[in-house]
XYZ file of C-alpha atoms in Angstrom:
397
model
C 0.056 -0.218 0.045
C 1.140 3.761 -0.606
C 2.716 5.427 1.932
C 1.268 8.795 3.440
C 3.811 12.062 2.884
C 5.957 12.614 6.099
C 4.428 16.433 5.928
C 0.744 14.950 5.559
C 1.386 12.411 9.090
C 2.845 15.520 10.798
C -0.103 17.771 9.905
C -1.907 18.705 13.386
C -5.449 17.871 13.851
C -7.528 20.903 14.853
C -8.439 21.699 18.507
C -11.309 23.192 17.237
C -12.525 20.886 15.256
C -11.494 17.958 16.046
C -14.044 16.593 18.711
C -16.561 17.382 15.826
C -17.532 13.986 15.715
C -17.897 13.584 19.743
C -20.503 16.416 19.092
C -22.257 14.907 16.276
C -22.476 11.918 18.559
C -23.949 13.251 21.529
C -26.529 15.380 19.369
C -27.597 12.388 17.995
C -28.452 11.015 21.741
C -30.354 14.093 22.281
C -28.020 15.805 24.221
C -28.138 20.147 23.776
C -24.834 21.471 23.056
C -24.045 25.279 24.044
C -21.027 25.478 21.538
C -17.927 27.286 23.508
C -15.410 26.132 20.995
C -15.627 28.118 17.621
C -15.390 31.771 16.981
C -18.488 31.287 14.869
C -20.441 34.485 15.488
C -24.019 34.564 15.698
C -24.402 38.118 14.554
C -25.864 38.782 11.261
C -24.111 39.170 8.527
C -24.753 43.074 7.033
C -28.103 43.182 4.686
C -26.235 45.046 2.030
C -23.461 41.734 1.661
C -26.330 39.306 1.109
C -28.774 42.036 -0.952
C -25.760 42.254 -3.304
C -25.816 38.718 -4.694
C -29.325 38.924 -3.965
C -29.628 41.969 -6.783
C -26.629 40.614 -9.135
C -27.709 39.723 -12.886
C -24.758 37.630 -13.307
C -25.742 35.053 -16.774
C -21.822 33.517 -16.464
C -20.339 32.588 -13.021
C -16.561 33.905 -14.514
C -13.046 33.673 -13.101
C -12.038 37.310 -11.556
C -8.929 38.520 -11.478
C -6.426 36.643 -9.437
C -5.776 39.513 -7.397
C -9.315 40.080 -7.084
C -11.811 42.865 -8.291
C -10.214 46.077 -9.093
C -13.018 47.511 -7.410
C -13.031 45.509 -4.535
C -9.638 46.161 -3.835
C -9.771 50.290 -4.334
C -12.748 50.103 -2.015
C -10.573 48.235 0.466
C -7.974 50.929 0.294
C -10.250 53.350 0.974
C -11.513 51.179 3.879
C -7.755 50.959 5.256
C -7.020 54.552 4.788
C -9.619 55.499 7.488
C -8.277 53.026 9.730
C -4.799 54.850 9.807
C -3.218 52.475 6.995
C -2.542 54.079 4.038
C -2.092 51.507 1.255
C -3.570 51.403 -2.569
C -5.206 48.911 -4.465
C -1.769 47.231 -5.578
C -0.952 46.822 -2.599
C -3.597 44.142 -2.183
C -4.348 40.708 -3.184
C -7.908 39.343 -2.310
C -7.208 35.716 -0.831
C -9.874 32.571 -0.380
C -10.244 33.428 3.537
C -7.079 34.699 6.069
C -6.059 31.371 5.831
C -4.864 31.310 1.816
C -3.393 35.181 2.659
C -1.258 33.291 5.599
C -0.372 30.631 3.129
C 0.808 32.973 0.688
C 2.660 35.026 3.217
C 4.875 31.975 4.190
C 5.329 30.613 0.779
C 6.441 34.188 -0.482
C 9.096 34.647 2.528
C 10.225 31.446 4.075
C 12.192 28.462 2.522
C 12.499 25.004 4.068
C 13.657 25.137 7.451
C 13.441 28.911 7.795
C 12.001 29.908 11.482
C 9.325 32.285 12.377
C 8.926 33.413 15.857
C 5.670 33.720 17.127
C 4.100 34.308 20.665
C 2.019 31.735 22.088
C -0.521 30.600 22.607
C -1.342 31.396 18.927
C -4.315 30.096 16.221
C -3.877 26.571 15.602
C -3.722 26.422 11.898
C -0.631 28.904 12.425
C 0.706 24.940 13.451
C -0.459 23.360 10.050
C 0.254 26.672 7.916
C 3.940 26.244 9.045
C 4.271 22.401 8.441
C 2.834 22.847 5.068
C 5.318 25.289 4.270
C 8.518 23.508 5.461
C 8.886 26.020 8.422
C 9.613 26.067 11.636
C 7.570 27.799 14.492
C 9.949 29.367 17.115
C 7.232 30.164 19.998
C 7.724 32.496 22.395
C 5.181 31.659 25.555
C 3.308 34.784 26.829
C 1.335 33.801 30.328
C -1.745 33.800 31.418
C -0.416 35.765 34.993
C -0.349 39.190 32.916
C -3.242 38.491 30.266
C -1.117 36.830 27.886
C 0.868 40.303 27.124
C 3.942 40.616 25.164
C 7.008 38.534 26.169
C 9.871 40.916 26.424
C 11.954 42.010 23.434
C 15.013 40.552 25.352
C 13.368 37.062 24.773
C 12.465 37.319 21.258
C 16.060 38.931 20.122
C 17.663 36.009 22.124
C 15.766 33.696 19.918
C 17.034 34.930 16.319
C 19.101 32.864 14.513
C 20.480 33.029 10.938
C 17.207 31.418 9.660
C 14.793 33.391 11.142
C 12.826 35.303 8.530
C 9.868 36.660 10.618
C 7.760 37.824 13.672
C 3.937 36.779 13.130
C 1.347 38.483 15.678
C -2.248 37.989 15.712
C -3.816 41.015 16.946
C -5.974 41.289 18.911
C -5.126 37.913 19.495
C -6.578 34.413 18.959
C -7.216 32.500 21.264
C -5.866 35.103 24.102
C -8.297 38.199 23.162
C -4.900 39.960 23.914
C -4.743 43.806 22.263
C -0.940 44.717 21.866
C -0.229 48.084 22.700
C 0.865 50.798 20.648
C 4.374 50.775 22.112
C 4.699 46.146 21.973
C 4.058 47.148 18.512
C 6.543 49.189 18.000
C 8.972 47.452 19.821
C 8.274 44.560 17.437
C 9.042 46.781 14.554
C 12.000 48.152 15.950
C 13.428 44.514 16.214
C 12.333 43.848 12.661
C 14.318 46.641 11.326
C 17.247 45.697 13.720
C 17.396 42.399 12.253
C 15.954 42.724 9.096
C 13.142 40.362 9.406
C 9.603 40.599 8.301
C 6.644 41.210 10.549
C 3.399 39.405 9.247
C 0.150 41.080 11.118
C -2.910 38.636 11.532
C -5.145 41.598 12.032
C -8.294 39.968 11.437
C -10.238 41.294 14.598
C -9.186 44.787 14.281
C -12.983 46.074 14.761
C -13.504 43.752 18.241
C -11.740 46.063 20.771
C -12.575 47.109 24.451
C -12.982 49.259 27.320
C -11.779 52.678 24.730
C -8.947 50.741 23.903
C -7.622 51.371 19.985
C -5.799 48.540 17.632
C -2.472 49.343 16.525
C -1.604 48.410 13.212
C 1.537 47.278 12.396
C 0.908 48.844 8.736
C 0.562 52.029 10.239
C 4.750 52.241 10.878
C 6.353 54.489 7.766
C 10.038 53.035 8.585
C 8.632 49.199 8.542
C 6.769 49.445 4.975
C 9.218 47.053 3.229
C 8.649 44.227 6.172
C 5.176 44.679 7.029
C 3.008 41.995 5.792
C -0.932 42.649 6.899
C -3.173 39.457 6.493
C -6.762 40.408 6.652
C -10.047 39.099 6.165
C -14.239 39.833 6.145
C -15.069 36.678 8.555
C -15.528 38.098 11.897
C -15.522 41.753 10.899
C -18.806 41.144 9.378
C -19.745 37.888 10.382
C -19.458 36.453 6.923
C -17.330 33.258 7.917
C -18.611 31.468 5.494
C -17.365 33.630 2.210
C -14.017 32.836 2.232
C -12.389 36.258 1.323
C -9.260 37.766 2.816
C -6.506 39.354 1.843
C -2.712 39.878 2.235
C -1.686 43.725 1.928
C 1.774 45.121 2.103
C 3.240 47.876 0.788
C 6.776 45.673 -0.546
C 6.593 45.559 -4.099
C 8.176 41.863 -4.370
C 6.331 40.722 -1.803
C 3.019 41.144 -3.552
C 4.722 40.135 -7.158
C 5.475 37.298 -5.344
C 2.631 36.577 -3.753
C 0.980 36.958 -6.949
C 2.293 33.845 -8.464
C 0.786 31.802 -5.681
C -2.330 33.682 -6.336
C -2.438 32.803 -10.014
C -1.412 29.428 -9.528
C -5.163 28.956 -7.598
C -6.399 30.929 -10.135
C -8.721 33.502 -8.427
C -11.073 34.162 -5.297
C -14.847 33.021 -5.118
C -16.564 35.730 -7.187
C -20.265 35.891 -5.590
C -18.310 36.241 -1.964
C -16.286 39.206 -3.631
C -19.795 40.808 -4.326
C -20.822 40.679 -0.999
C -17.399 41.284 0.645
C -17.474 44.762 -1.568
C -20.902 45.607 -0.494
C -19.708 44.931 3.316
C -17.513 47.673 3.326
C -20.838 50.133 2.819
C -21.840 48.864 6.493
C -22.276 51.946 8.366
C -20.354 52.161 12.316
C -23.174 52.541 14.144
C -23.227 48.016 13.208
C -19.492 47.763 14.599
C -20.779 50.358 17.728
C -23.369 47.825 18.427
C -21.476 44.715 17.647
C -18.579 45.818 20.545
C -21.248 46.969 22.516
C -22.650 43.385 22.523
C -19.570 41.794 22.594
C -18.489 43.412 25.507
C -21.437 42.727 27.652
C -20.487 39.097 26.709
C -16.869 39.180 27.744
C -17.656 40.837 30.922
C -20.351 37.540 31.547
C -17.824 35.141 30.614
C -15.023 36.592 32.739
C -16.642 36.912 35.433
C -18.707 33.663 35.751
C -15.278 32.186 34.930
C -13.705 33.760 37.840
C -16.807 33.014 40.492
C -15.609 29.296 39.782
C -13.504 27.308 42.636
C -9.956 26.926 41.126
C -10.658 28.838 37.583
C -8.206 31.428 36.201
C -8.976 33.473 33.056
C -7.449 36.085 31.066
C -9.152 39.314 30.437
C -9.687 39.903 26.507
C -9.293 43.517 25.468
C -10.054 42.416 21.907
C -11.585 39.504 19.377
C -13.845 37.408 21.421
C -11.919 34.818 23.173
C -10.356 34.009 26.028
C -8.254 31.262 27.435
C -9.713 29.895 30.832
C -7.293 27.830 33.487
C -8.833 24.977 34.492
C -8.251 22.637 37.779
C -8.135 19.710 36.165
C -4.560 17.759 34.191
C -6.013 17.420 31.289
C -8.321 19.618 28.670
C -8.274 17.216 25.921
C -9.814 14.085 27.977
C -12.275 17.043 29.910
C -13.524 18.141 26.331
C -13.797 14.588 25.668
C -16.032 13.556 28.433
C -18.429 16.613 28.480
C -19.795 15.087 25.273
C -19.041 11.611 25.639
C -20.406 11.093 29.326
C -21.516 14.143 30.812
C -25.175 15.901 30.655
C -26.892 18.511 33.121
C -30.487 18.355 32.639
C -29.950 17.232 28.948
C -27.368 19.504 27.856
C -23.578 20.212 27.988
C -21.240 22.352 26.529
C -18.084 22.127 24.129
C -15.061 23.720 24.469
C -11.579 23.830 22.452
C -8.641 22.383 24.224
C -5.755 24.632 24.195
C -2.817 22.721 24.302
C -3.628 23.073 20.236
C -2.789 26.556 20.482
C 0.875 25.943 21.638
C 3.679 24.596 19.684
C 6.028 23.917 22.990
C 4.946 20.703 23.808
C 2.939 19.521 26.911
C 1.533 22.939 27.314
C -1.401 24.572 28.111
C -2.524 21.219 28.873
C -5.047 21.910 31.537
C -6.457 25.158 29.348
C -9.146 25.442 27.399
C -10.246 28.493 24.873
C -13.909 29.446 25.055
C -15.494 32.039 22.302
C -17.966 34.061 23.912
C -20.083 34.158 20.506
C -23.328 33.056 21.971
C -26.340 35.029 23.336
C -26.339 36.225 26.516
C -28.870 34.217 28.142
C -27.075 31.178 26.068
C -23.749 32.189 27.636
C -25.051 32.171 30.854
C -26.558 28.769 30.716
C -23.275 27.035 29.562
C -21.566 28.893 32.382
C -24.097 27.278 34.681
C -23.723 23.738 32.693
C -19.713 24.161 32.812
C -19.693 24.911 36.486
C -21.493 21.808 37.490
C -19.332 19.768 34.693
C -15.799 21.060 36.395
C -17.389 20.539 39.763
C -18.297 16.705 38.721
C -15.110 15.644 36.884
C -13.016 16.885 39.467
C -14.924 14.477 41.983
C -14.750 11.531 40.153
């Protein structure tokens, strides 16, 4: 029998989706499951996006330009301008989700064996993107004790070798919800300039910031023009995860020229989804203000609820809609599976994402879970009630 590639065998499972078979089995038994494991917003997609597709009279669903619609890229540039990111349409390549933008970035700036430094915990799929690109992730651990703030720059510098090509940041962070300060972003920029490195910034949660704190983009630092690469997406911003539209943005012309080769190889991003995404850019600011107000309330419900649970430690997020909670257990993997297979409270249970998959350092985050506060407030309160009962029952076994 032919063998599977070493690369394929090395691809990590998603800590978010690997429990799906257990959830499906639980649902067949009649259990109601509150899904705290996945960042699928329940916020309504802007009507303008949906209407644009309905109103379109396309007769032939043809390819678009490999870089995406010119009209969409021009509109994106104006959107970024309003966010103090000064780029032109030629600096933008539309991609099939932020995931493809990350793959294009890695393919453009790294060779097999090159290293990328990433503060952990980080978005779990970075591990998969690194494996598929032959890249080595060099993790630098942040701590729940200080809400997962940026580790000291001196620790970053100690990790830089001749193989280091980039530093990758998710800002605001998935899975931690940490929002990097202006000073922290500048420190990373200074380090990248000092050692001639790229900075890849995953900024898909830009609009989701709380407590009056502002998002600071790596693209807003003029001297970093040739080093900065931004990854973006409509998925969370407009509650359009299924559209699968993102983009890669850089002022470095060599980066864009090279990334375009990858874009041409996959032909083009989806046409109808671009139509919806272009229309979504007309969404008024009030939409985001209402969404942020709702997520602030949900965050407060979640964090306050977790803080009341015995033995639970939680970092308070300033952005995105996730948090990491440390539970009084040894294995979050075992706990998450037990919640679905063996536990129920009044016919209901919860689904969480074990956090070990958001680290690349072995045996790290074993007693942590990522929780997404994307449920309606009443459902979130009920999920917390169930989770508290579950923790007590699990730890008393």
